[in-house]
Short mmCIF file of C-alpha atoms in Angstrom, two decimals:
data_model
loop_
_atom_site.label_atom_id
_atom_site.label_comp_id
_atom_site.label_asym_id
_atom_site.label_seq_id
_atom_site.Cartn_x
_atom_site.Cartn_y
_atom_site.Cartn_z
CA ASP A 16 -0.02 0.01 0.04
CA SER A 17 1.04 3.63 -0.47
CA ILE A 18 2.96 5.14 2.43
CA LEU A 19 1.93 8.70 1.58
CA ASN A 20 -1.69 8.03 0.56
CA PRO A 21 -2.74 4.60 1.94
CA ARG A 22 -6.08 3.08 0.93
CA HIS A 23 -6.04 -0.61 1.74
CA ALA A 24 -7.00 -2.85 4.66
CA GLY A 25 -4.66 -5.11 6.52
CA THR A 26 -4.14 -8.64 5.21
CA TYR A 27 -5.92 -11.79 6.54
CA GLY A 28 -4.07 -14.02 8.92
CA GLY A 29 -4.76 -17.01 6.63
CA THR A 30 -7.23 -18.51 4.20
CA ALA A 31 -9.66 -20.01 6.73
CA GLU A 32 -12.63 -17.84 7.72
CA SER A 33 -12.04 -18.68 11.38
CA LEU A 34 -8.57 -16.99 11.31
CA PRO A 35 -8.22 -13.34 12.40
CA GLN A 36 -8.87 -10.76 9.76
CA GLY A 37 -6.71 -7.70 9.19
CA GLY A 38 -7.48 -4.24 10.36
CA GLY A 39 -10.01 -2.12 8.35
CA VAL A 40 -9.75 1.28 6.58
CA ILE A 41 -10.79 4.73 7.80
CA ASN A 42 -10.82 7.45 5.17
CA LEU A 43 -11.81 10.72 6.85
CA THR A 44 -11.98 14.28 5.47
CA VAL A 45 -12.85 17.16 7.81
CA GLY A 46 -13.26 20.71 6.52
CA GLY A 47 -12.59 22.17 9.96
CA THR A 48 -10.90 21.06 13.14
CA LEU A 49 -10.70 17.38 13.92
CA CYS A 50 -10.83 16.82 17.70
CA VAL A 51 -9.88 13.33 18.80
CA ASN A 52 -10.30 12.72 22.52
CA GLY A 53 -10.73 8.96 22.35
CA ARG A 54 -8.99 6.34 20.18
CA ALA A 55 -9.15 6.33 16.40
CA THR A 56 -7.68 2.96 15.43
CA ALA A 57 -7.39 0.50 12.63
CA GLY A 58 -5.16 -1.71 14.73
CA LEU A 59 -5.78 -5.22 16.02
CA ALA A 60 -6.90 -6.47 19.41
CA ASP A 61 -4.48 -8.56 21.48
CA SER A 62 -5.26 -12.21 20.98
CA SER A 63 -4.09 -15.85 21.17
CA ARG A 64 -6.31 -16.90 18.28
CA GLY A 65 -4.43 -18.35 15.34
CA ARG A 66 -2.25 -16.48 12.87
CA PRO A 67 -2.83 -12.65 13.10
CA GLY A 68 -3.78 -10.45 10.22
CA GLY A 69 -2.08 -7.13 9.55
CA ALA A 70 -3.10 -3.84 10.98
CA GLY A 71 -5.16 -1.58 8.75
CA THR A 72 -5.20 2.01 7.52
CA LEU A 73 -6.20 5.49 8.64
CA ASN A 74 -6.02 8.27 5.98
CA ILE A 75 -7.14 11.61 7.48
CA THR A 76 -7.36 15.08 6.04
CA ALA A 77 -8.40 17.92 8.27
CA ALA A 78 -7.80 21.64 8.61
CA ARG A 79 -6.40 21.24 12.13
CA LEU A 80 -5.88 18.44 14.63
CA GLU A 81 -6.71 18.82 18.36
CA GLY A 82 -7.62 16.75 21.33
CA THR A 83 -5.98 14.42 23.87
CA GLY A 84 -6.71 11.01 22.24
CA SER A 85 -4.69 8.81 19.91
CA ILE A 86 -4.58 7.72 16.28
CA SER A 87 -3.17 4.27 15.59
CA ALA A 88 -2.80 1.26 13.30
CA ASN A 89 -0.78 -0.94 15.68
CA GLY A 90 -0.19 -4.67 15.41
CA SER A 91 -1.38 -6.90 18.14
CA ILE A 92 0.33 -8.56 21.15
CA ARG A 93 0.22 -12.36 20.58
CA ASN A 94 0.08 -15.17 23.06
CA VAL A 95 0.41 -18.95 22.76
CA LYS A 96 -2.54 -21.05 21.54
CA ASP A 97 -2.60 -24.75 22.25
CA GLY A 98 1.16 -24.73 22.80
CA THR A 99 1.85 -23.03 19.45
CA TYR A 100 2.93 -19.46 18.82
CA TYR A 101 1.76 -18.05 15.49
CA GLY A 102 3.63 -14.74 15.35
CA ALA A 103 2.62 -11.12 15.73
CA SER A 104 0.96 -8.88 13.24
CA GLY A 105 2.79 -5.95 11.50
CA GLY A 106 1.91 -2.31 11.92
CA GLY A 107 -0.41 -0.65 9.34
CA ARG A 108 -0.45 2.76 7.64
CA VAL A 109 -1.46 6.15 9.02
CA SER A 110 -1.53 9.38 6.94
CA VAL A 111 -2.63 12.71 8.40
CA ARG A 112 -2.69 15.90 6.27
CA LEU A 113 -3.47 19.28 7.71
CA THR A 114 -4.81 21.89 5.28
CA ASP A 115 -4.88 25.09 7.33
CA PRO A 116 -1.76 26.88 6.15
CA GLU A 117 -0.81 27.69 9.80
CA ALA A 118 -1.63 24.22 11.17
CA THR A 119 1.16 22.11 12.64
CA PHE A 120 1.38 18.99 14.68
CA SER A 121 1.87 19.55 18.38
CA GLU A 122 4.47 17.57 20.22
CA TYR A 123 1.68 15.55 21.80
CA TRP A 124 0.23 14.51 18.44
CA LYS A 125 3.67 13.68 17.02
CA SER A 126 3.94 10.93 19.61
CA ALA A 127 0.26 9.98 19.79
CA ILE A 128 -0.05 8.86 16.13
CA ASN A 129 1.46 5.40 15.76
CA ALA A 130 1.66 2.26 13.58
CA LYS A 131 3.81 0.03 15.81
CA GLY A 132 4.40 -3.62 15.06
CA GLY A 133 2.93 -6.38 17.21
CA TYR A 134 5.02 -8.52 19.42
CA THR A 135 4.79 -11.64 21.57
CA SER A 136 4.07 -11.58 25.30
CA LEU A 137 6.70 -14.39 25.66
CA ALA A 138 10.13 -12.81 26.42
CA THR A 139 11.90 -15.89 25.03
CA LEU A 140 10.45 -15.19 21.55
CA LEU A 141 10.79 -11.45 21.38
CA ALA A 142 14.01 -11.51 19.34
CA THR A 143 12.60 -13.76 16.57
CA ASN A 144 8.85 -13.33 16.58
CA SER A 145 8.15 -9.56 16.84
CA SER A 146 6.83 -7.77 13.81
CA SER A 147 7.92 -4.66 11.96
CA ALA A 148 6.47 -1.24 12.39
CA GLY A 149 4.12 0.26 9.86
CA THR A 150 4.39 3.85 8.75
CA VAL A 151 3.04 7.25 9.80
CA TYR A 152 2.97 10.11 7.32
CA LEU A 153 2.41 13.66 8.77
CA GLN A 154 2.07 16.66 6.53
CA SER A 155 1.49 20.11 8.05
CA GLY A 156 -0.53 22.89 6.40
CA ALA A 157 2.49 24.78 5.21
CA GLU A 158 4.08 21.70 3.57
CA ALA A 159 3.34 20.95 -0.11
CA GLU A 160 2.17 17.52 -1.12
CA ALA A 161 4.78 14.80 -0.57
CA GLN A 162 7.02 17.13 1.50
CA GLY A 163 6.01 15.88 4.97
CA THR A 164 7.57 13.38 7.33
CA VAL A 165 7.37 9.58 7.43
CA ILE A 166 7.83 8.08 10.93
CA VAL A 167 8.80 4.48 11.48
CA ARG A 168 8.37 3.93 15.20
CA ASN A 169 8.24 0.53 16.89
CA ASP A 170 7.71 -0.66 20.42
CA ASN A 171 11.16 0.43 21.76
CA ASN A 172 12.19 -3.11 22.62
CA VAL A 173 15.76 -3.75 21.74
CA LEU A 174 15.05 -7.51 21.48
CA SER A 175 12.73 -6.85 18.55
CA ASN A 176 15.60 -6.83 16.19
CA VAL A 177 14.62 -9.05 13.21
CA ALA A 178 11.72 -7.61 11.32
CA PHE A 179 12.21 -4.64 8.98
CA THR A 180 9.80 -2.08 7.48
CA PRO A 181 10.18 -2.14 3.69
CA ILE A 182 10.80 1.24 2.01
CA PRO A 183 9.36 2.01 -0.44
CA SER A 184 6.19 0.01 -0.74
CA ARG A 185 6.07 -1.02 -4.39
CA VAL A 186 2.59 -2.40 -4.78
CA GLN A 187 -1.09 -1.30 -4.49
CA GLY A 188 -0.30 2.36 -5.01
CA GLY A 189 3.07 2.38 -3.29
CA GLU A 190 4.75 2.40 -6.68
CA ASN A 191 3.34 6.00 -7.13
CA ASP A 192 4.94 7.45 -3.97
CA VAL A 193 7.54 10.17 -4.58
CA PHE A 194 9.97 10.62 -1.70
CA SER A 195 12.51 13.13 -3.00
CA LYS A 196 11.24 15.88 -0.65
CA VAL A 197 10.06 13.65 2.18
CA SER A 198 11.93 13.43 5.54
CA PHE A 199 12.21 10.09 7.41
CA LEU A 200 12.35 9.67 11.14
CA VAL A 201 13.19 6.22 12.61
CA GLU A 202 12.83 5.75 16.34
CA ASP A 203 12.02 3.35 19.21
CA CYS A 204 13.88 0.43 17.73
CA GLY A 205 12.41 0.86 14.23
CA ARG A 206 14.33 -0.90 11.38
CA ILE A 207 13.87 -0.11 7.65
CA ASN A 208 14.93 -2.08 4.67
CA LEU A 209 15.54 -0.46 1.25
CA PHE A 210 13.92 -2.16 -1.73
CA GLU A 211 15.16 0.20 -4.42
CA THR A 212 17.69 3.01 -4.97
CA MET A 213 16.01 6.27 -3.99
CA GLN A 214 16.48 9.86 -2.73
CA ILE A 215 14.86 11.58 0.18
CA GLU A 216 15.15 14.96 1.84
CA SER A 217 16.43 13.91 5.29
CA LEU A 218 16.91 10.92 7.51
CA SER A 219 17.04 10.73 11.26
CA LEU A 220 18.10 7.48 12.88
CA GLU A 221 17.70 7.50 16.64
CA ALA A 222 19.57 5.18 19.02
CA ASN A 223 18.81 1.43 18.50
CA THR A 224 17.47 1.95 14.97
CA VAL A 225 18.89 0.55 11.76
CA LEU A 226 18.81 1.11 7.97
CA ASN A 227 19.43 -1.94 5.90
CA CYS A 228 20.76 -0.78 2.51
CA ASN A 229 20.00 -4.24 1.08
CA GLY A 230 22.28 -3.68 -1.91
CA TYR A 231 20.70 -0.32 -2.89
CA THR A 232 21.79 3.25 -2.54
CA LEU A 233 19.91 5.89 -0.53
CA THR A 234 20.77 9.58 -1.13
CA VAL A 235 19.80 12.17 1.50
CA ARG A 236 20.23 15.90 1.79
CA ARG A 237 20.67 15.82 5.56
CA MET A 238 21.07 13.09 8.12
CA THR A 239 21.48 12.61 11.90
CA THR A 240 22.20 9.57 13.98
CA GLY A 241 21.50 9.63 17.71
CA GLY A 242 20.75 13.34 17.34
CA ALA A 243 24.16 14.19 15.88
CA PRO A 244 24.66 15.46 12.26
CA VAL A 245 26.27 13.20 9.77
CA GLY A 246 28.91 14.76 7.46
CA ARG A 247 28.54 14.74 3.70
CA GLY A 248 30.06 11.83 1.93
CA THR A 249 29.42 8.32 0.66
CA TYR A 250 29.17 5.58 3.30
CA THR A 251 29.61 1.92 2.30
CA SER A 252 30.16 -1.37 4.19
CA GLY A 253 33.01 -0.97 6.69
CA SER A 254 32.58 2.82 7.06
CA SER A 255 31.72 4.61 10.27
CA LEU A 256 27.92 4.39 9.92
CA PHE A 257 28.14 0.65 9.43
CA THR A 258 30.59 0.00 12.25
CA SER A 259 28.52 2.11 14.63
CA GLY A 260 25.50 -0.15 13.89
CA TYR A 261 23.20 2.46 12.32
CA LEU A 262 23.61 0.93 8.80
CA LEU A 263 23.91 -2.59 7.58
CA ASP A 264 23.79 -4.41 4.26
CA THR A 265 22.58 -7.98 4.03
CA SER A 266 22.82 -8.20 0.25
CA VAL A 267 25.31 -10.53 -1.41
CA GLY A 268 28.61 -8.58 -1.58
CA ALA A 269 27.14 -5.75 0.54
CA THR A 270 26.97 -3.39 -2.46
CA GLY A 271 24.64 -0.84 -0.92
CA ALA A 272 25.54 2.75 0.06
CA LEU A 273 24.28 5.86 1.71
CA ILE A 274 25.13 9.24 0.19
CA VAL A 275 24.84 12.40 2.32
CA LEU A 276 24.74 15.47 0.02
CA GLY A 277 24.78 18.18 2.60
CA GLU A 278 23.20 21.59 2.22
CA PRO A 279 23.93 23.28 -1.17
CA SER A 280 26.63 25.92 -1.07
CA LEU A 281 25.84 29.55 -1.75
CA ILE A 282 28.40 31.39 -3.86
CA SER A 283 28.12 35.14 -4.18
CA ILE A 284 29.80 36.71 -7.21
CA ARG A 285 30.18 40.47 -7.55
#
């Protein structure tokens, strides 16, 4: 599904009707202020019932966003059923666009909009059976289309270190996403995996987050790791960003790279 303009429900947990279904779809357009004081969710309930489906989608457009509630498409916490653990469900998609030219996302709402991956309640299985985060796209009123921020935020458990969020999504509308002016923020043990060579505006990798180049090249204008700016240059396997753990490359031959362009220089000629 598209990351910037998602439209699809979460996948089924399997083919049998008795297995859990995926999360649904909420498409909401509000001409004025959207006030959310409860929970707006396309996530999944915690369960021990069979193989879980994937979380769903919330695609919201409003002039402004207010309230003290939450917006989410989180995966579920899974337990054991009849001695068998079936895995956790992945996070879904959330996209929120504000249309008032002066509207921005408060610090509260930046953290209250989530698409976290599901995980198991069994500590012994956290490292191998937790799921990847989904994506959250936030676009303020002053930002043009496809110039907002994509957030990949997981459950902040350092043991959830296997599943990756694929970037970009290449099916069901994802092939139409344009990211050249989009900023990416990865936090709370989120992990992203490149699936094609691409360019974005900026990338912020917080502590305990990872970008897997996967044999592709990512070009960014600006980048930070752990809050510290990264200097311009080309970073390949064996360089500082790889040895520090923020980047890895699981492709054969580790042929991927990250290129930091830096801000353009201004030259004044008289």
